[in-house]
Amino acid sequence: SEAYYEVQVEDNGVGLPAKELELLRRKISQPLDEEMGCGMWNVNQRLVYQYGQEAALSIRPSADGGLTVSFRWPKMDARIA
């Protein structure tokens, strides 16, 4: 939508089973733990911290078989910043 900026990265790899994909989605929104790498978690936390709950990192199956990872954040009026 015109109210958001969005960046998508898509691959055509093997993807993830639905159960693992849901687990990954939950992990990026919870506090960091020793079992998880910090890359996607860190991006998600920074988006939410900077732009609020409307900003997000999302992970979904790709039409080509892999995954699509996207992040979006609301456009801000430059006069407010």
GROMACS .gro file of N, CA, C and O in nm:
model
  324
    1SER      N    1   0.084  -0.118   0.000
    1SER     CA    2   0.000   0.000   0.000
    1SER      C    3   0.087   0.124   0.000
    1SER      O    4   0.204   0.119   0.034
    2GLU      N    5   0.031   0.236  -0.034
    2GLU     CA    6   0.107   0.360  -0.042
    2GLU      C    7   0.145   0.415   0.094
    2GLU      O    8   0.226   0.505   0.103
    3ALA      N    9   0.090   0.361   0.200
    3ALA     CA   10   0.120   0.410   0.334
    3ALA      C   11   0.244   0.346   0.393
    3ALA      O   12   0.286   0.382   0.502
    4TYR      N   13   0.305   0.250   0.322
    4TYR     CA   14   0.420   0.176   0.375
    4TYR      C   15   0.531   0.166   0.273
    4TYR      O   16   0.507   0.164   0.153
    5TYR      N   17   0.653   0.155   0.325
    5TYR     CA   18   0.766   0.110   0.246
    5TYR      C   19   0.776  -0.039   0.270
    5TYR      O   20   0.747  -0.087   0.380
    6GLU      N   21   0.817  -0.115   0.167
    6GLU     CA   22   0.832  -0.259   0.186
    6GLU      C   23   0.949  -0.311   0.103
    6GLU      O   24   0.968  -0.271  -0.011
    7VAL      N   25   1.027  -0.400   0.164
    7VAL     CA   26   1.137  -0.467   0.098
    7VAL      C   27   1.111  -0.617   0.108
    7VAL      O   28   1.079  -0.667   0.217
    8GLN      N   29   1.124  -0.689  -0.004
    8GLN     CA   30   1.105  -0.833  -0.005
    8GLN      C   31   1.229  -0.902  -0.058
    8GLN      O   32   1.289  -0.856  -0.155
    9VAL      N   33   1.263  -1.014   0.005
    9VAL     CA   34   1.371  -1.100  -0.041
    9VAL      C   35   1.310  -1.239  -0.057
    9VAL      O   36   1.249  -1.291   0.037
   10GLU      N   37   1.326  -1.296  -0.176
   10GLU     CA   38   1.262  -1.424  -0.205
   10GLU      C   39   1.368  -1.522  -0.256
   10GLU      O   40   1.459  -1.485  -0.329
   11ASP      N   41   1.353  -1.648  -0.216
   11ASP     CA   42   1.441  -1.750  -0.270
   11ASP      C   43   1.358  -1.867  -0.324
   11ASP      O   44   1.238  -1.874  -0.303
   12ASN      N   45   1.423  -1.955  -0.396
   12ASN     CA   46   1.354  -2.069  -0.454
   12ASN      C   47   1.407  -2.200  -0.395
   12ASN      O   48   1.404  -2.304  -0.460
   13GLY      N   49   1.454  -2.195  -0.271
   13GLY     CA   50   1.509  -2.313  -0.205
   13GLY      C   51   1.400  -2.410  -0.162
   13GLY      O   52   1.290  -2.411  -0.217
   14VAL      N   53   1.431  -2.491  -0.062
   14VAL     CA   54   1.339  -2.596  -0.018
   14VAL      C   55   1.231  -2.545   0.075
   14VAL      O   56   1.135  -2.616   0.102
   15GLY      N   57   1.244  -2.425   0.127
   15GLY     CA   58   1.143  -2.370   0.217
   15GLY      C   59   1.147  -2.435   0.354
   15GLY      O   60   1.246  -2.497   0.392
   16LEU      N   61   1.040  -2.420   0.429
   16LEU     CA   62   1.028  -2.477   0.563
   16LEU      C   63   0.892  -2.543   0.577
   16LEU      O   64   0.793  -2.490   0.526
   17PRO      N   65   0.885  -2.654   0.650
   17PRO     CA   66   0.754  -2.711   0.682
   17PRO      C   67   0.672  -2.609   0.762
   17PRO      O   68   0.727  -2.525   0.834
   18ALA      N   69   0.540  -2.617   0.751
   18ALA     CA   70   0.450  -2.519   0.816
   18ALA      C   71   0.478  -2.506   0.965
   18ALA      O   72   0.477  -2.395   1.019
   19LYS      N   73   0.504  -2.615   1.033
   19LYS     CA   74   0.528  -2.611   1.178
   19LYS      C   75   0.656  -2.533   1.211
   19LYS      O   76   0.658  -2.451   1.303
   20GLU      N   77   0.762  -2.556   1.135
   20GLU     CA   78   0.888  -2.484   1.158
   20GLU      C   79   0.875  -2.336   1.122
   20GLU      O   80   0.933  -2.250   1.189
   21LEU      N   81   0.800  -2.307   1.017
   21LEU     CA   82   0.778  -2.168   0.977
   21LEU      C   83   0.704  -2.092   1.087
   21LEU      O   84   0.741  -1.980   1.122
   22GLU      N   85   0.602  -2.153   1.145
   22GLU     CA   86   0.528  -2.089   1.254
   22GLU      C   87   0.617  -2.069   1.376
   22GLU      O   88   0.611  -1.965   1.442
   23LEU      N   89   0.702  -2.165   1.407
   23LEU     CA   90   0.795  -2.152   1.519
   23LEU      C   91   0.890  -2.035   1.496
   23LEU      O   92   0.916  -1.955   1.586
   24LEU      N   93   0.943  -2.023   1.375
   24LEU     CA   94   1.032  -1.912   1.342
   24LEU      C   95   0.961  -1.778   1.356
   24LEU      O   96   1.015  -1.683   1.412
   25ARG      N   97   0.838  -1.771   1.309
   25ARG     CA   98   0.760  -1.646   1.321
   25ARG      C   99   0.742  -1.606   1.467
   25ARG      O  100   0.753  -1.489   1.502
   26ARG      N  101   0.713  -1.703   1.552
   26ARG     CA  102   0.696  -1.672   1.695
   26ARG      C  103   0.827  -1.629   1.758
   26ARG      O  104   0.830  -1.537   1.839
   27LYS      N  105   0.936  -1.695   1.721
   27LYS     CA  106   1.066  -1.664   1.782
   27LYS      C  107   1.113  -1.521   1.754
   27LYS      O  108   1.174  -1.459   1.839
   28ILE      N  109   1.085  -1.470   1.634
   28ILE     CA  110   1.134  -1.335   1.605
   28ILE      C  111   1.060  -1.227   1.682
   28ILE      O  112   1.106  -1.115   1.691
   29SER      N  113   0.945  -1.261   1.740
   29SER     CA  114   0.871  -1.161   1.816
   29SER      C  115   0.889  -1.175   1.967
   29SER      O  116   0.838  -1.093   2.042
   30GLN      N  117   0.960  -1.278   2.010
   30GLN     CA  118   0.983  -1.301   2.152
   30GLN      C  119   1.124  -1.253   2.191
   30GLN      O  120   1.205  -1.224   2.103
   31PRO      N  121   1.153  -1.248   2.321
   31PRO     CA  122   1.289  -1.210   2.362
   31PRO      C  123   1.392  -1.307   2.304
   31PRO      O  124   1.366  -1.425   2.287
   32LEU      N  125   1.509  -1.255   2.271
   32LEU     CA  126   1.618  -1.334   2.215
   32LEU      C  127   1.660  -1.443   2.313
   32LEU      O  128   1.672  -1.419   2.433
   33ASP      N  129   1.683  -1.564   2.261
   33ASP     CA  130   1.734  -1.672   2.344
   33ASP      C  131   1.858  -1.733   2.279
   33ASP      O  132   1.895  -1.699   2.168
   34GLU      N  133   1.921  -1.825   2.349
   34GLU     CA  134   2.047  -1.884   2.303
   34GLU      C  135   2.029  -1.977   2.184
   34GLU      O  136   2.124  -2.009   2.115
   35GLU      N  137   1.907  -2.023   2.158
   35GLU     CA  138   1.883  -2.118   2.049
   35GLU      C  139   1.866  -2.051   1.914
   35GLU      O  140   1.864  -2.117   1.812
   36MET      N  141   1.854  -1.921   1.912
   36MET     CA  142   1.822  -1.853   1.787
   36MET      C  143   1.930  -1.753   1.750
   36MET      O  144   1.984  -1.684   1.835
   37GLY      N  145   1.958  -1.746   1.620
   37GLY     CA  146   2.046  -1.642   1.572
   37GLY      C  147   1.978  -1.506   1.589
   37GLY      O  148   1.857  -1.498   1.607
   38CYS      N  149   2.054  -1.401   1.581
   38CYS     CA  150   1.996  -1.271   1.613
   38CYS      C  151   1.963  -1.185   1.493
   38CYS      O  152   1.903  -1.080   1.508
   39GLY      N  153   1.996  -1.225   1.370
   39GLY     CA  154   1.977  -1.140   1.253
   39GLY      C  155   1.833  -1.096   1.231
   39GLY      O  156   1.802  -0.977   1.233
   40MET      N  157   1.744  -1.191   1.205
   40MET     CA  158   1.604  -1.155   1.179
   40MET      C  159   1.538  -1.099   1.303
   40MET      O  160   1.458  -1.007   1.295
   41TRP      N  161   1.570  -1.153   1.418
   41TRP     CA  162   1.515  -1.103   1.544
   41TRP      C  163   1.550  -0.956   1.560
   41TRP      O  164   1.466  -0.873   1.592
   42ASN      N  165   1.676  -0.923   1.535
   42ASN     CA  166   1.724  -0.786   1.552
   42ASN      C  167   1.653  -0.690   1.456
   42ASN      O  168   1.611  -0.582   1.495
   43VAL      N  169   1.638  -0.730   1.330
   43VAL     CA  170   1.568  -0.645   1.232
   43VAL      C  171   1.425  -0.621   1.278
   43VAL      O  172   1.377  -0.507   1.276
   44ASN      N  173   1.355  -0.726   1.319
   44ASN     CA  174   1.217  -0.711   1.363
   44ASN      C  175   1.208  -0.618   1.484
   44ASN      O  176   1.123  -0.528   1.488
   45GLN      N  177   1.294  -0.638   1.583
   45GLN     CA  178   1.290  -0.554   1.702
   45GLN      C  179   1.318  -0.408   1.670
   45GLN      O  180   1.252  -0.318   1.723
   46ARG      N  181   1.412  -0.382   1.583
   46ARG     CA  182   1.445  -0.244   1.546
   46ARG      C  183   1.330  -0.176   1.470
   46ARG      O  184   1.301  -0.059   1.491
   47LEU      N  185   1.265  -0.252   1.380
   47LEU     CA  186   1.150  -0.196   1.309
   47LEU      C  187   1.040  -0.156   1.405
   47LEU      O  188   0.985  -0.046   1.397
   48VAL      N  189   1.007  -0.247   1.496
   48VAL     CA  190   0.899  -0.219   1.592
   48VAL      C  191   0.938  -0.104   1.685
   48VAL      O  192   0.857  -0.016   1.713
   49TYR      N  193   1.062  -0.103   1.731
   49TYR     CA  194   1.107   0.004   1.820
   49TYR      C  195   1.101   0.141   1.751
   49TYR      O  196   1.056   0.239   1.808
   50GLN      N  197   1.144   0.146   1.626
   50GLN     CA  198   1.151   0.273   1.554
   50GLN      C  199   1.015   0.319   1.502
   50GLN      O  200   0.983   0.438   1.506
   51TYR      N  201   0.934   0.225   1.451
   51TYR     CA  202   0.811   0.263   1.380
   51TYR      C  203   0.682   0.212   1.445
   51TYR      O  204   0.574   0.236   1.393
   52GLY      N  205   0.690   0.139   1.554
   52GLY     CA  206   0.571   0.090   1.621
   52GLY      C  207   0.523  -0.044   1.569
   52GLY      O  208   0.584  -0.106   1.483
   53GLN      N  209   0.410  -0.087   1.621
   53GLN     CA  210   0.357  -0.219   1.590
   53GLN      C  211   0.311  -0.234   1.444
   53GLN      O  212   0.290  -0.346   1.398
   54GLU      N  213   0.297  -0.124   1.372
   54GLU     CA  214   0.259  -0.134   1.231
   54GLU      C  215   0.375  -0.183   1.144
   54GLU      O  216   0.354  -0.230   1.034
   55ALA      N  217   0.497  -0.169   1.193
   55ALA     CA  218   0.614  -0.217   1.121
   55ALA      C  219   0.632  -0.365   1.153
   55ALA      O  220   0.599  -0.410   1.262
   56ALA      N  221   0.685  -0.438   1.056
   56ALA     CA  222   0.698  -0.581   1.081
   56ALA      C  223   0.792  -0.649   0.983
   56ALA      O  224   0.810  -0.603   0.871
   57LEU      N  225   0.848  -0.759   1.028
   57LEU     CA  226   0.920  -0.851   0.945
   57LEU      C  227   0.829  -0.972   0.929
   57LEU      O  228   0.774  -1.020   1.028
   58SER      N  229   0.808  -1.019   0.808
   58SER     CA  230   0.722  -1.135   0.789
   58SER      C  231   0.794  -1.240   0.705
   58SER      O  232   0.878  -1.208   0.622
   59ILE      N  233   0.758  -1.364   0.729
   59ILE     CA  234   0.816  -1.478   0.660
   59ILE      C  235   0.701  -1.564   0.610
   59ILE      O  236   0.612  -1.599   0.687
   60ARG      N  237   0.704  -1.596   0.481
   60ARG     CA  238   0.596  -1.678   0.426
   60ARG      C  239   0.654  -1.765   0.313
   60ARG      O  240   0.759  -1.733   0.258
   61PRO      N  241   0.582  -1.869   0.278
   61PRO     CA  242   0.628  -1.952   0.165
   61PRO      C  243   0.631  -1.872   0.036
   61PRO      O  244   0.547  -1.786   0.012
   62SER      N  245   0.729  -1.900  -0.047
   62SER     CA  246   0.742  -1.836  -0.177
   62SER      C  247   0.670  -1.920  -0.282
   62SER      O  248   0.663  -2.042  -0.272
   63ALA      N  249   0.619  -1.855  -0.383
   63ALA     CA  250   0.554  -1.927  -0.493
   63ALA      C  251   0.654  -2.019  -0.565
   63ALA      O  252   0.614  -2.117  -0.626
   64ASP      N  253   0.783  -1.989  -0.555
   64ASP     CA  254   0.887  -2.070  -0.620
   64ASP      C  255   0.937  -2.184  -0.533
   64ASP      O  256   1.034  -2.251  -0.568
   65GLY      N  257   0.876  -2.204  -0.416
   65GLY     CA  258   0.914  -2.316  -0.331
   65GLY      C  259   0.995  -2.281  -0.209
   65GLY      O  260   1.000  -2.359  -0.115
   66GLY      N  261   1.060  -2.169  -0.206
   66GLY     CA  262   1.142  -2.129  -0.091
   66GLY      C  263   1.064  -2.043   0.006
   66GLY      O  264   0.949  -2.072   0.039
   67LEU      N  265   1.126  -1.936   0.048
   67LEU     CA  266   1.065  -1.843   0.142
   67LEU      C  267   1.070  -1.702   0.087
   67LEU      O  268   1.160  -1.667   0.011
   68THR      N  269   0.975  -1.622   0.130
   68THR     CA  270   0.977  -1.478   0.106
   68THR      C  271   0.984  -1.411   0.242
   68THR      O  272   0.901  -1.436   0.329
   69VAL      N  273   1.087  -1.331   0.262
   69VAL     CA  274   1.101  -1.254   0.385
   69VAL      C  275   1.081  -1.108   0.345
   69VAL      O  276   1.145  -1.060   0.251
   70SER      N  277   0.991  -1.042   0.413
   70SER     CA  278   0.968  -0.901   0.382
   70SER      C  279   0.966  -0.821   0.510
   70SER      O  280   0.936  -0.873   0.617
   71PHE      N  281   1.003  -0.696   0.497
   71PHE     CA  282   0.985  -0.606   0.610
   71PHE      C  283   0.925  -0.478   0.558
   71PHE      O  284   0.951  -0.435   0.447
   72ARG      N  285   0.837  -0.423   0.641
   72ARG     CA  286   0.770  -0.300   0.602
   72ARG      C  287   0.761  -0.207   0.721
   72ARG      O  288   0.765  -0.249   0.835
   73TRP      N  289   0.751  -0.080   0.688
   73TRP     CA  290   0.738   0.023   0.791
   73TRP      C  291   0.656   0.136   0.733
   73TRP      O  292   0.655   0.159   0.613
   74PRO      N  293   0.582   0.205   0.818
   74PRO     CA  294   0.495   0.312   0.769
   74PRO      C  295   0.575   0.432   0.720
   74PRO      O  296   0.680   0.465   0.775
   75LYS      N  297   0.524   0.493   0.617
   75LYS     CA  298   0.585   0.618   0.570
   75LYS      C  299   0.556   0.725   0.673
   75LYS      O  300   0.446   0.732   0.727
   76MET      N  301   0.653   0.806   0.702
   76MET     CA  302   0.638   0.910   0.801
   76MET      C  303   0.642   1.045   0.731
   76MET      O  304   0.718   1.064   0.637
   77ASP      N  305   0.563   1.139   0.776
   77ASP     CA  306   0.567   1.275   0.724
   77ASP      C  307   0.698   1.339   0.764
   77ASP      O  308   0.731   1.347   0.884
   78ALA      N  309   0.778   1.383   0.669
   78ALA     CA  310   0.911   1.440   0.696
   78ALA      C  311   0.905   1.558   0.791
   78ALA      O  312   0.998   1.584   0.865
   79ARG      N  313   0.794   1.629   0.794
   79ARG     CA  314   0.782   1.746   0.881
   79ARG      C  315   0.773   1.706   1.029
   79ARG      O  316   0.805   1.783   1.115
   80ILE      N  317   0.727   1.582   1.053
   80ILE     CA  318   0.714   1.537   1.192
   80ILE      C  319   0.849   1.498   1.250
   80ILE      O  320   0.877   1.518   1.365
   81ALA      N  321   0.935   1.439   1.166
   81ALA     CA  322   1.065   1.391   1.212
   81ALA      C  323   1.147   1.507   1.255
   81ALA      O  324   1.201   1.526   1.353
   0.00000   0.00000   0.00000
